[in-house]
Amino acid sequence: MNSLFTHTGSSSFTEFLGAHAPNLLPTRAETLAAPVGDQIPHATTIVAATCAGGVVMAGDRRATSGNMISQRDMEKVFRADDYSCMGIAGTASTGIEVARLFRVELEHYEKTEGRSLSTEGKAHRLATMIRGNLAMAMQGLVVVPLFAAYDPAADSGRIFSYDVGGGPYEQHDFHSIGSGSIFARGALKKLYRPGASPQDTVLACLQSLYDAADDDSATGGPDVTRKIWPVVAVITADGFRRLPDEEVGEFVQSLLEARMTDPDGPTAPLR
């Protein structure tokens, strides 16, 4: 076996790839002559909220190219490892590549070091990858992820957001990114309950995505006719679990039934 692959000199797969096959990195793509702007599909709203013993992340399924819907069933929430995930907003193609590379990065570290990174280590490793995409971001290919993980040291969920320069910024209780994030975060301010069960937190996240879709044209609501539901992931001490479409569909159905009599959704008590 080639010693190049058995003695990499670094626990970072990104550094190894950059040294020996830089053309495979999304951040080393050929420089564009001009900003591509709205020509490339963009991913939109992602929400995350901590719950009892973990964290929930959910994302809508719509991708847009300018004023056009380019895809109705896009995946925006990705498993990073057994206890973490990331959601993407911004340039869809670059975001998907970063998500895949981040997953390999964590696997590579675990295999070379014999242990997994800490939650802070994962968050900072992702920040380094985002920072490497800054040149492309300046041309319009912006990727802004949301990272969520179960932290065994704290026995709780944690959420990290980023800017185009990397970040990271730890968020408490809940956060959202993407074009509909303002509306989703406003909904979560009223619906979020600290220490709520994962099921109640999933419903709160779905309500916030519905509110985002109600006010932001780039955010897709539940597509009942095509049975396209938001992607929902729950991470606890038992590990990462993506909810099957049938289970998400049941949550959405109860949400829609309630919205038939109260279109603006549930209200929070003043006292």
PDB file of C-alpha atoms in Angstrom:
ATOM      1  CA  MET A   1       0.000   0.000   0.000  1.00  0.00           C
ATOM      2  CA  ASN A   2       1.267   3.468  -0.856  1.00  0.00           C
ATOM      3  CA  SER A   3       2.716   5.110   2.270  1.00  0.00           C
ATOM      4  CA  LEU A   4       1.090   8.355   1.116  1.00  0.00           C
ATOM      5  CA  PHE A   5      -2.243   7.012   2.344  1.00  0.00           C
ATOM      6  CA  THR A   6      -1.014   5.379   5.554  1.00  0.00           C
ATOM      7  CA  HIS A   7       1.157   8.268   6.789  1.00  0.00           C
ATOM      8  CA  THR A   8      -0.782  11.384   5.896  1.00  0.00           C
ATOM      9  CA  GLY A   9       0.986  13.577   8.449  1.00  0.00           C
ATOM     10  CA  SER A  10      -2.286  15.166   9.537  1.00  0.00           C
ATOM     11  CA  SER A  11      -5.597  14.138  11.023  1.00  0.00           C
ATOM     12  CA  SER A  12      -7.327  16.546   8.647  1.00  0.00           C
ATOM     13  CA  PHE A  13      -8.676  14.977   5.480  1.00  0.00           C
ATOM     14  CA  THR A  14      -9.171  18.450   3.987  1.00  0.00           C
ATOM     15  CA  GLU A  15      -5.464  19.272   4.404  1.00  0.00           C
ATOM     16  CA  PHE A  16      -4.492  15.902   2.918  1.00  0.00           C
ATOM     17  CA  LEU A  17      -6.763  16.461  -0.078  1.00  0.00           C
ATOM     18  CA  GLY A  18      -5.517  20.025  -0.504  1.00  0.00           C
ATOM     19  CA  ALA A  19      -1.916  18.811  -0.630  1.00  0.00           C
ATOM     20  CA  HIS A  20      -2.379  15.870  -3.012  1.00  0.00           C
ATOM     21  CA  ALA A  21      -5.575  16.540  -4.994  1.00  0.00           C
ATOM     22  CA  PRO A  22      -6.586  20.191  -4.547  1.00  0.00           C
ATOM     23  CA  ASN A  23      -8.800  20.073  -7.626  1.00  0.00           C
ATOM     24  CA  LEU A  24     -11.241  17.877  -5.676  1.00  0.00           C
ATOM     25  CA  LEU A  25     -11.902  20.535  -3.034  1.00  0.00           C
ATOM     26  CA  PRO A  26     -15.029  22.644  -3.501  1.00  0.00           C
ATOM     27  CA  THR A  27     -13.069  25.670  -2.270  1.00  0.00           C
ATOM     28  CA  ARG A  28     -10.488  25.294  -5.071  1.00  0.00           C
ATOM     29  CA  ALA A  29     -12.969  25.370  -7.908  1.00  0.00           C
ATOM     30  CA  GLU A  30     -11.924  27.255 -11.017  1.00  0.00           C
ATOM     31  CA  THR A  31     -12.321  31.009 -10.547  1.00  0.00           C
ATOM     32  CA  LEU A  32     -15.423  32.342 -12.235  1.00  0.00           C
ATOM     33  CA  ALA A  33     -15.221  35.212 -14.682  1.00  0.00           C
ATOM     34  CA  ALA A  34     -18.214  36.956 -13.129  1.00  0.00           C
ATOM     35  CA  PRO A  35     -20.632  36.420 -10.236  1.00  0.00           C
ATOM     36  CA  VAL A  36     -23.244  33.840 -11.156  1.00  0.00           C
ATOM     37  CA  GLY A  37     -25.818  35.274  -8.741  1.00  0.00           C
ATOM     38  CA  ASP A  38     -29.263  33.848  -9.191  1.00  0.00           C
ATOM     39  CA  GLN A  39     -28.334  31.366 -11.923  1.00  0.00           C
ATOM     40  CA  ILE A  40     -27.359  28.655  -9.420  1.00  0.00           C
ATOM     41  CA  PRO A  41     -29.985  27.037  -7.152  1.00  0.00           C
ATOM     42  CA  HIS A  42     -30.021  28.325  -3.588  1.00  0.00           C
ATOM     43  CA  ALA A  43     -31.119  26.521  -0.450  1.00  0.00           C
ATOM     44  CA  THR A  44     -33.216  28.383   2.054  1.00  0.00           C
ATOM     45  CA  THR A  45     -34.624  27.997   5.554  1.00  0.00           C
ATOM     46  CA  ILE A  46     -33.155  25.768   8.278  1.00  0.00           C
ATOM     47  CA  VAL A  47     -34.201  25.800  11.945  1.00  0.00           C
ATOM     48  CA  ALA A  48     -32.710  24.116  15.006  1.00  0.00           C
ATOM     49  CA  ALA A  49     -33.834  23.996  18.634  1.00  0.00           C
ATOM     50  CA  THR A  50     -32.578  22.213  21.709  1.00  0.00           C
ATOM     51  CA  CYS A  51     -34.885  19.798  23.500  1.00  0.00           C
ATOM     52  CA  ALA A  52     -34.776  17.553  26.557  1.00  0.00           C
ATOM     53  CA  GLY A  53     -31.605  15.499  26.106  1.00  0.00           C
ATOM     54  CA  GLY A  54     -30.707  16.679  22.629  1.00  0.00           C
ATOM     55  CA  VAL A  55     -31.415  18.899  19.652  1.00  0.00           C
ATOM     56  CA  VAL A  56     -33.782  19.015  16.667  1.00  0.00           C
ATOM     57  CA  MET A  57     -32.974  20.354  13.194  1.00  0.00           C
ATOM     58  CA  ALA A  58     -35.472  20.810  10.364  1.00  0.00           C
ATOM     59  CA  GLY A  59     -35.309  22.255   6.876  1.00  0.00           C
ATOM     60  CA  ASP A  60     -37.740  22.999   4.095  1.00  0.00           C
ATOM     61  CA  ARG A  61     -37.281  21.309   0.713  1.00  0.00           C
ATOM     62  CA  ARG A  62     -37.396  24.182  -1.791  1.00  0.00           C
ATOM     63  CA  ALA A  63     -34.428  25.381  -3.856  1.00  0.00           C
ATOM     64  CA  THR A  64     -34.735  28.556  -5.923  1.00  0.00           C
ATOM     65  CA  SER A  65     -32.938  30.157  -8.845  1.00  0.00           C
ATOM     66  CA  GLY A  66     -33.940  33.781  -8.758  1.00  0.00           C
ATOM     67  CA  ASN A  67     -37.723  33.844  -8.904  1.00  0.00           C
ATOM     68  CA  MET A  68     -37.914  30.246 -10.181  1.00  0.00           C
ATOM     69  CA  ILE A  69     -38.386  27.092  -8.126  1.00  0.00           C
ATOM     70  CA  SER A  70     -35.496  24.900  -9.269  1.00  0.00           C
ATOM     71  CA  GLN A  71     -36.225  21.908  -7.023  1.00  0.00           C
ATOM     72  CA  ARG A  72     -39.100  20.979  -4.722  1.00  0.00           C
ATOM     73  CA  ASP A  73     -37.554  18.100  -2.778  1.00  0.00           C
ATOM     74  CA  MET A  74     -33.990  19.179  -2.045  1.00  0.00           C
ATOM     75  CA  GLU A  75     -32.175  17.700   0.942  1.00  0.00           C
ATOM     76  CA  LYS A  76     -30.740  20.454   3.185  1.00  0.00           C
ATOM     77  CA  VAL A  77     -30.100  18.618   6.475  1.00  0.00           C
ATOM     78  CA  PHE A  78     -27.160  16.201   6.465  1.00  0.00           C
ATOM     79  CA  ARG A  79     -25.806  13.750   9.033  1.00  0.00           C
ATOM     80  CA  ALA A  80     -22.218  14.669   9.919  1.00  0.00           C
ATOM     81  CA  ASP A  81     -21.530  11.769  12.292  1.00  0.00           C
ATOM     82  CA  ASP A  82     -23.396   9.725  14.894  1.00  0.00           C
ATOM     83  CA  TYR A  83     -24.028  12.763  17.116  1.00  0.00           C
ATOM     84  CA  SER A  84     -24.098  15.792  14.831  1.00  0.00           C
ATOM     85  CA  CYS A  85     -25.629  17.211  11.681  1.00  0.00           C
ATOM     86  CA  MET A  86     -25.514  20.333   9.555  1.00  0.00           C
ATOM     87  CA  GLY A  87     -28.073  22.222   7.513  1.00  0.00           C
ATOM     88  CA  ILE A  88     -27.160  24.395   4.545  1.00  0.00           C
ATOM     89  CA  ALA A  89     -28.393  27.732   3.246  1.00  0.00           C
ATOM     90  CA  GLY A  90     -26.940  29.581   0.291  1.00  0.00           C
ATOM     91  CA  THR A  91     -25.448  28.088  -2.867  1.00  0.00           C
ATOM     92  CA  ALA A  92     -26.882  24.582  -2.967  1.00  0.00           C
ATOM     93  CA  SER A  93     -24.165  22.761  -4.928  1.00  0.00           C
ATOM     94  CA  THR A  94     -21.299  24.135  -2.855  1.00  0.00           C
ATOM     95  CA  GLY A  95     -23.219  23.524   0.362  1.00  0.00           C
ATOM     96  CA  ILE A  96     -23.791  19.869  -0.497  1.00  0.00           C
ATOM     97  CA  GLU A  97     -20.088  19.413  -1.285  1.00  0.00           C
ATOM     98  CA  VAL A  98     -19.076  21.037   2.001  1.00  0.00           C
ATOM     99  CA  ALA A  99     -21.515  18.791   3.906  1.00  0.00           C
ATOM    100  CA  ARG A 100     -20.122  15.645   2.293  1.00  0.00           C
ATOM    101  CA  LEU A 101     -16.529  16.713   2.817  1.00  0.00           C
ATOM    102  CA  PHE A 102     -17.233  17.598   6.453  1.00  0.00           C
ATOM    103  CA  ARG A 103     -18.613  14.118   7.051  1.00  0.00           C
ATOM    104  CA  VAL A 104     -15.483  12.527   5.550  1.00  0.00           C
ATOM    105  CA  GLU A 105     -13.359  14.958   7.582  1.00  0.00           C
ATOM    106  CA  LEU A 106     -14.893  13.722  10.846  1.00  0.00           C
ATOM    107  CA  GLU A 107     -14.574  10.064   9.816  1.00  0.00           C
ATOM    108  CA  HIS A 108     -10.944  10.591   8.811  1.00  0.00           C
ATOM    109  CA  TYR A 109     -10.101  12.217  12.146  1.00  0.00           C
ATOM    110  CA  GLU A 110     -11.734   9.393  14.090  1.00  0.00           C
ATOM    111  CA  LYS A 111      -9.839   6.730  12.147  1.00  0.00           C
ATOM    112  CA  THR A 112      -6.433   8.440  12.407  1.00  0.00           C
ATOM    113  CA  GLU A 113      -6.728   9.584  16.024  1.00  0.00           C
ATOM    114  CA  GLY A 114      -8.784   6.694  17.407  1.00  0.00           C
ATOM    115  CA  ARG A 115     -11.370   9.010  18.928  1.00  0.00           C
ATOM    116  CA  SER A 116     -13.974  11.468  17.763  1.00  0.00           C
ATOM    117  CA  LEU A 117     -13.629  15.231  17.940  1.00  0.00           C
ATOM    118  CA  SER A 118     -15.298  17.140  20.755  1.00  0.00           C
ATOM    119  CA  THR A 119     -18.385  19.171  19.918  1.00  0.00           C
ATOM    120  CA  GLU A 120     -16.315  22.373  19.934  1.00  0.00           C
ATOM    121  CA  GLY A 121     -13.716  20.665  17.761  1.00  0.00           C
ATOM    122  CA  LYS A 122     -16.329  19.714  15.182  1.00  0.00           C
ATOM    123  CA  ALA A 123     -17.740  23.242  15.156  1.00  0.00           C
ATOM    124  CA  HIS A 124     -14.299  24.787  14.668  1.00  0.00           C
ATOM    125  CA  ARG A 125     -13.312  22.269  12.003  1.00  0.00           C
ATOM    126  CA  LEU A 126     -16.412  23.261  10.017  1.00  0.00           C
ATOM    127  CA  ALA A 127     -15.512  26.928  10.530  1.00  0.00           C
ATOM    128  CA  THR A 128     -12.124  26.314   8.912  1.00  0.00           C
ATOM    129  CA  MET A 129     -13.795  24.753   5.866  1.00  0.00           C
ATOM    130  CA  ILE A 130     -16.194  27.692   5.499  1.00  0.00           C
ATOM    131  CA  ARG A 131     -13.311  30.153   5.784  1.00  0.00           C
ATOM    132  CA  GLY A 132     -11.608  28.334   2.930  1.00  0.00           C
ATOM    133  CA  ASN A 133     -14.611  29.131   0.732  1.00  0.00           C
ATOM    134  CA  LEU A 134     -14.350  32.899   1.306  1.00  0.00           C
ATOM    135  CA  ALA A 135     -12.927  33.653  -2.157  1.00  0.00           C
ATOM    136  CA  MET A 136     -15.867  31.892  -3.795  1.00  0.00           C
ATOM    137  CA  ALA A 137     -18.296  33.578  -1.416  1.00  0.00           C
ATOM    138  CA  MET A 138     -17.045  36.963  -2.602  1.00  0.00           C
ATOM    139  CA  GLN A 139     -18.190  35.937  -6.094  1.00  0.00           C
ATOM    140  CA  GLY A 140     -21.658  35.041  -4.905  1.00  0.00           C
ATOM    141  CA  LEU A 141     -21.194  31.347  -4.079  1.00  0.00           C
ATOM    142  CA  VAL A 142     -21.992  31.806  -0.393  1.00  0.00           C
ATOM    143  CA  VAL A 143     -22.478  28.829   1.919  1.00  0.00           C
ATOM    144  CA  VAL A 144     -23.770  29.493   5.434  1.00  0.00           C
ATOM    145  CA  PRO A 145     -24.440  26.310   7.405  1.00  0.00           C
ATOM    146  CA  LEU A 146     -26.073  25.622  10.746  1.00  0.00           C
ATOM    147  CA  PHE A 147     -24.392  22.980  12.904  1.00  0.00           C
ATOM    148  CA  ALA A 148     -26.157  21.044  15.658  1.00  0.00           C
ATOM    149  CA  ALA A 149     -24.858  18.276  17.896  1.00  0.00           C
ATOM    150  CA  TYR A 150     -25.509  16.280  21.017  1.00  0.00           C
ATOM    151  CA  ASP A 151     -22.704  16.989  23.488  1.00  0.00           C
ATOM    152  CA  PRO A 152     -22.142  13.959  25.749  1.00  0.00           C
ATOM    153  CA  ALA A 153     -20.030  16.033  28.138  1.00  0.00           C
ATOM    154  CA  ALA A 154     -22.971  18.338  28.837  1.00  0.00           C
ATOM    155  CA  ASP A 155     -25.699  15.756  28.093  1.00  0.00           C
ATOM    156  CA  SER A 156     -27.500  18.353  25.992  1.00  0.00           C
ATOM    157  CA  GLY A 157     -27.863  19.672  22.482  1.00  0.00           C
ATOM    158  CA  ARG A 158     -25.777  22.534  21.117  1.00  0.00           C
ATOM    159  CA  ILE A 159     -26.209  24.799  18.099  1.00  0.00           C
ATOM    160  CA  PHE A 160     -23.580  26.779  16.164  1.00  0.00           C
ATOM    161  CA  SER A 161     -24.145  29.344  13.421  1.00  0.00           C
ATOM    162  CA  TYR A 162     -21.576  30.852  11.037  1.00  0.00           C
ATOM    163  CA  ASP A 163     -20.913  33.823   8.806  1.00  0.00           C
ATOM    164  CA  VAL A 164     -19.124  33.733   5.444  1.00  0.00           C
ATOM    165  CA  GLY A 165     -15.803  34.223   7.246  1.00  0.00           C
ATOM    166  CA  GLY A 166     -16.236  31.100   9.329  1.00  0.00           C
ATOM    167  CA  GLY A 167     -17.423  31.981  12.821  1.00  0.00           C
ATOM    168  CA  PRO A 168     -18.488  29.968  14.747  1.00  0.00           C
ATOM    169  CA  TYR A 169     -21.071  31.455  17.101  1.00  0.00           C
ATOM    170  CA  GLU A 170     -22.800  29.257  19.620  1.00  0.00           C
ATOM    171  CA  GLN A 171     -26.538  29.882  19.782  1.00  0.00           C
ATOM    172  CA  HIS A 172     -28.654  29.111  22.808  1.00  0.00           C
ATOM    173  CA  ASP A 173     -32.067  27.415  22.732  1.00  0.00           C
ATOM    174  CA  PHE A 174     -32.828  27.895  19.027  1.00  0.00           C
ATOM    175  CA  HIS A 175     -31.658  29.488  15.794  1.00  0.00           C
ATOM    176  CA  SER A 176     -32.488  29.667  12.091  1.00  0.00           C
ATOM    177  CA  ILE A 177     -30.706  30.531   8.849  1.00  0.00           C
ATOM    178  CA  GLY A 178     -31.723  31.261   5.277  1.00  0.00           C
ATOM    179  CA  SER A 179     -34.111  33.626   3.560  1.00  0.00           C
ATOM    180  CA  GLY A 180     -37.031  32.738   5.825  1.00  0.00           C
ATOM    181  CA  SER A 181     -34.982  32.763   9.024  1.00  0.00           C
ATOM    182  CA  ILE A 182     -36.428  36.035  10.325  1.00  0.00           C
ATOM    183  CA  PHE A 183     -39.960  34.661  10.239  1.00  0.00           C
ATOM    184  CA  ALA A 184     -38.964  31.231  11.564  1.00  0.00           C
ATOM    185  CA  ARG A 185     -37.021  32.726  14.458  1.00  0.00           C
ATOM    186  CA  GLY A 186     -39.932  35.017  15.290  1.00  0.00           C
ATOM    187  CA  ALA A 187     -42.219  32.002  15.488  1.00  0.00           C
ATOM    188  CA  LEU A 188     -39.782  30.068  17.665  1.00  0.00           C
ATOM    189  CA  LYS A 189     -39.553  32.975  20.092  1.00  0.00           C
ATOM    190  CA  LYS A 190     -43.211  32.355  20.878  1.00  0.00           C
ATOM    191  CA  LEU A 191     -43.379  28.569  20.527  1.00  0.00           C
ATOM    192  CA  TYR A 192     -40.069  27.344  21.969  1.00  0.00           C
ATOM    193  CA  ARG A 193     -40.132  25.863  25.475  1.00  0.00           C
ATOM    194  CA  PRO A 194     -36.861  25.015  27.280  1.00  0.00           C
ATOM    195  CA  GLY A 195     -36.659  21.346  28.176  1.00  0.00           C
ATOM    196  CA  ALA A 196     -39.568  20.345  25.948  1.00  0.00           C
ATOM    197  CA  SER A 197     -39.734  16.775  24.670  1.00  0.00           C
ATOM    198  CA  PRO A 198     -38.214  15.999  21.253  1.00  0.00           C
ATOM    199  CA  GLN A 199     -41.731  15.484  19.854  1.00  0.00           C
ATOM    200  CA  ASP A 200     -42.953  18.897  21.041  1.00  0.00           C
ATOM    201  CA  THR A 201     -39.780  20.537  19.749  1.00  0.00           C
ATOM    202  CA  VAL A 202     -40.217  18.890  16.352  1.00  0.00           C
ATOM    203  CA  LEU A 203     -43.729  20.335  16.161  1.00  0.00           C
ATOM    204  CA  ALA A 204     -42.466  23.800  17.157  1.00  0.00           C
ATOM    205  CA  CYS A 205     -39.814  23.638  14.416  1.00  0.00           C
ATOM    206  CA  LEU A 206     -42.391  22.570  11.826  1.00  0.00           C
ATOM    207  CA  GLN A 207     -44.683  25.404  12.896  1.00  0.00           C
ATOM    208  CA  SER A 208     -41.831  27.870  12.470  1.00  0.00           C
ATOM    209  CA  LEU A 209     -41.039  26.534   8.987  1.00  0.00           C
ATOM    210  CA  TYR A 210     -44.710  26.885   8.050  1.00  0.00           C
ATOM    211  CA  ASP A 211     -44.675  30.512   9.215  1.00  0.00           C
ATOM    212  CA  ALA A 212     -41.493  31.124   7.220  1.00  0.00           C
ATOM    213  CA  ALA A 213     -43.106  29.684   4.088  1.00  0.00           C
ATOM    214  CA  ASP A 214     -46.174  31.836   4.728  1.00  0.00           C
ATOM    215  CA  ASP A 215     -44.120  35.042   4.433  1.00  0.00           C
ATOM    216  CA  ASP A 216     -41.023  34.099   2.395  1.00  0.00           C
ATOM    217  CA  SER A 217     -41.549  33.009  -1.211  1.00  0.00           C
ATOM    218  CA  ALA A 218     -38.218  31.143  -1.305  1.00  0.00           C
ATOM    219  CA  THR A 219     -39.215  28.850   1.572  1.00  0.00           C
ATOM    220  CA  GLY A 220     -41.353  25.867   0.635  1.00  0.00           C
ATOM    221  CA  GLY A 221     -44.267  24.763   2.767  1.00  0.00           C
ATOM    222  CA  PRO A 222     -45.451  21.147   3.071  1.00  0.00           C
ATOM    223  CA  ASP A 223     -46.442  19.808  -0.357  1.00  0.00           C
ATOM    224  CA  VAL A 224     -49.500  17.721   0.463  1.00  0.00           C
ATOM    225  CA  THR A 225     -50.296  16.610  -3.082  1.00  0.00           C
ATOM    226  CA  ARG A 226     -46.750  15.353  -3.730  1.00  0.00           C
ATOM    227  CA  LYS A 227     -46.234  14.267  -0.100  1.00  0.00           C
ATOM    228  CA  ILE A 228     -43.005  16.254   0.180  1.00  0.00           C
ATOM    229  CA  TRP A 229     -42.394  17.025   3.835  1.00  0.00           C
ATOM    230  CA  PRO A 230     -39.613  18.950   5.610  1.00  0.00           C
ATOM    231  CA  VAL A 231     -36.476  17.037   6.561  1.00  0.00           C
ATOM    232  CA  VAL A 232     -36.375  16.586  10.338  1.00  0.00           C
ATOM    233  CA  ALA A 233     -33.481  15.164  12.379  1.00  0.00           C
ATOM    234  CA  VAL A 234     -33.355  14.467  16.119  1.00  0.00           C
ATOM    235  CA  ILE A 235     -30.016  13.939  17.888  1.00  0.00           C
ATOM    236  CA  THR A 236     -29.905  12.562  21.438  1.00  0.00           C
ATOM    237  CA  ALA A 237     -27.687  10.234  23.457  1.00  0.00           C
ATOM    238  CA  ASP A 238     -29.041   7.452  21.220  1.00  0.00           C
ATOM    239  CA  GLY A 239     -27.468   9.153  18.208  1.00  0.00           C
ATOM    240  CA  PHE A 240     -28.617  10.825  15.010  1.00  0.00           C
ATOM    241  CA  ARG A 241     -32.058   9.918  13.732  1.00  0.00           C
ATOM    242  CA  ARG A 242     -33.739  11.293  10.653  1.00  0.00           C
ATOM    243  CA  LEU A 243     -37.486  11.036  11.046  1.00  0.00           C
ATOM    244  CA  PRO A 244     -39.094   8.966   8.280  1.00  0.00           C
ATOM    245  CA  ASP A 245     -41.474  10.766   5.941  1.00  0.00           C
ATOM    246  CA  GLU A 246     -44.459   8.899   7.388  1.00  0.00           C
ATOM    247  CA  GLU A 247     -43.730  10.233  10.857  1.00  0.00           C
ATOM    248  CA  VAL A 248     -43.121  13.781   9.636  1.00  0.00           C
ATOM    249  CA  GLY A 249     -46.317  13.525   7.611  1.00  0.00           C
ATOM    250  CA  GLU A 250     -48.302  12.824  10.777  1.00  0.00           C
ATOM    251  CA  PHE A 251     -46.853  15.924  12.440  1.00  0.00           C
ATOM    252  CA  VAL A 252     -47.629  18.002   9.353  1.00  0.00           C
ATOM    253  CA  GLN A 253     -51.184  16.674   9.118  1.00  0.00           C
ATOM    254  CA  SER A 254     -51.948  17.689  12.707  1.00  0.00           C
ATOM    255  CA  LEU A 255     -50.382  21.100  12.004  1.00  0.00           C
ATOM    256  CA  LEU A 256     -52.487  21.633   8.883  1.00  0.00           C
ATOM    257  CA  GLU A 257     -55.702  20.585  10.597  1.00  0.00           C
ATOM    258  CA  ALA A 258     -55.112  23.170  13.321  1.00  0.00           C
ATOM    259  CA  ARG A 259     -54.277  25.828  10.722  1.00  0.00           C
ATOM    260  CA  MET A 260     -57.627  25.291   9.035  1.00  0.00           C
ATOM    261  CA  THR A 261     -59.305  26.990  12.003  1.00  0.00           C
ATOM    262  CA  ASP A 262     -56.350  29.194  12.991  1.00  0.00           C
ATOM    263  CA  PRO A 263     -54.396  30.149   9.817  1.00  0.00           C
ATOM    264  CA  ASP A 264     -51.793  32.150  11.762  1.00  0.00           C
ATOM    265  CA  GLY A 265     -50.948  29.202  13.979  1.00  0.00           C
ATOM    266  CA  PRO A 266     -50.822  28.762  17.744  1.00  0.00           C
ATOM    267  CA  THR A 267     -50.445  31.803  19.978  1.00  0.00           C
ATOM    268  CA  ALA A 268     -48.314  32.115  23.070  1.00  0.00           C
ATOM    269  CA  PRO A 269     -49.912  33.235  26.336  1.00  0.00           C
ATOM    270  CA  LEU A 270     -49.059  36.751  27.513  1.00  0.00           C
ATOM    271  CA  ARG A 271     -48.640  35.526  31.075  1.00  0.00           C
TER     272      ARG A 271
END
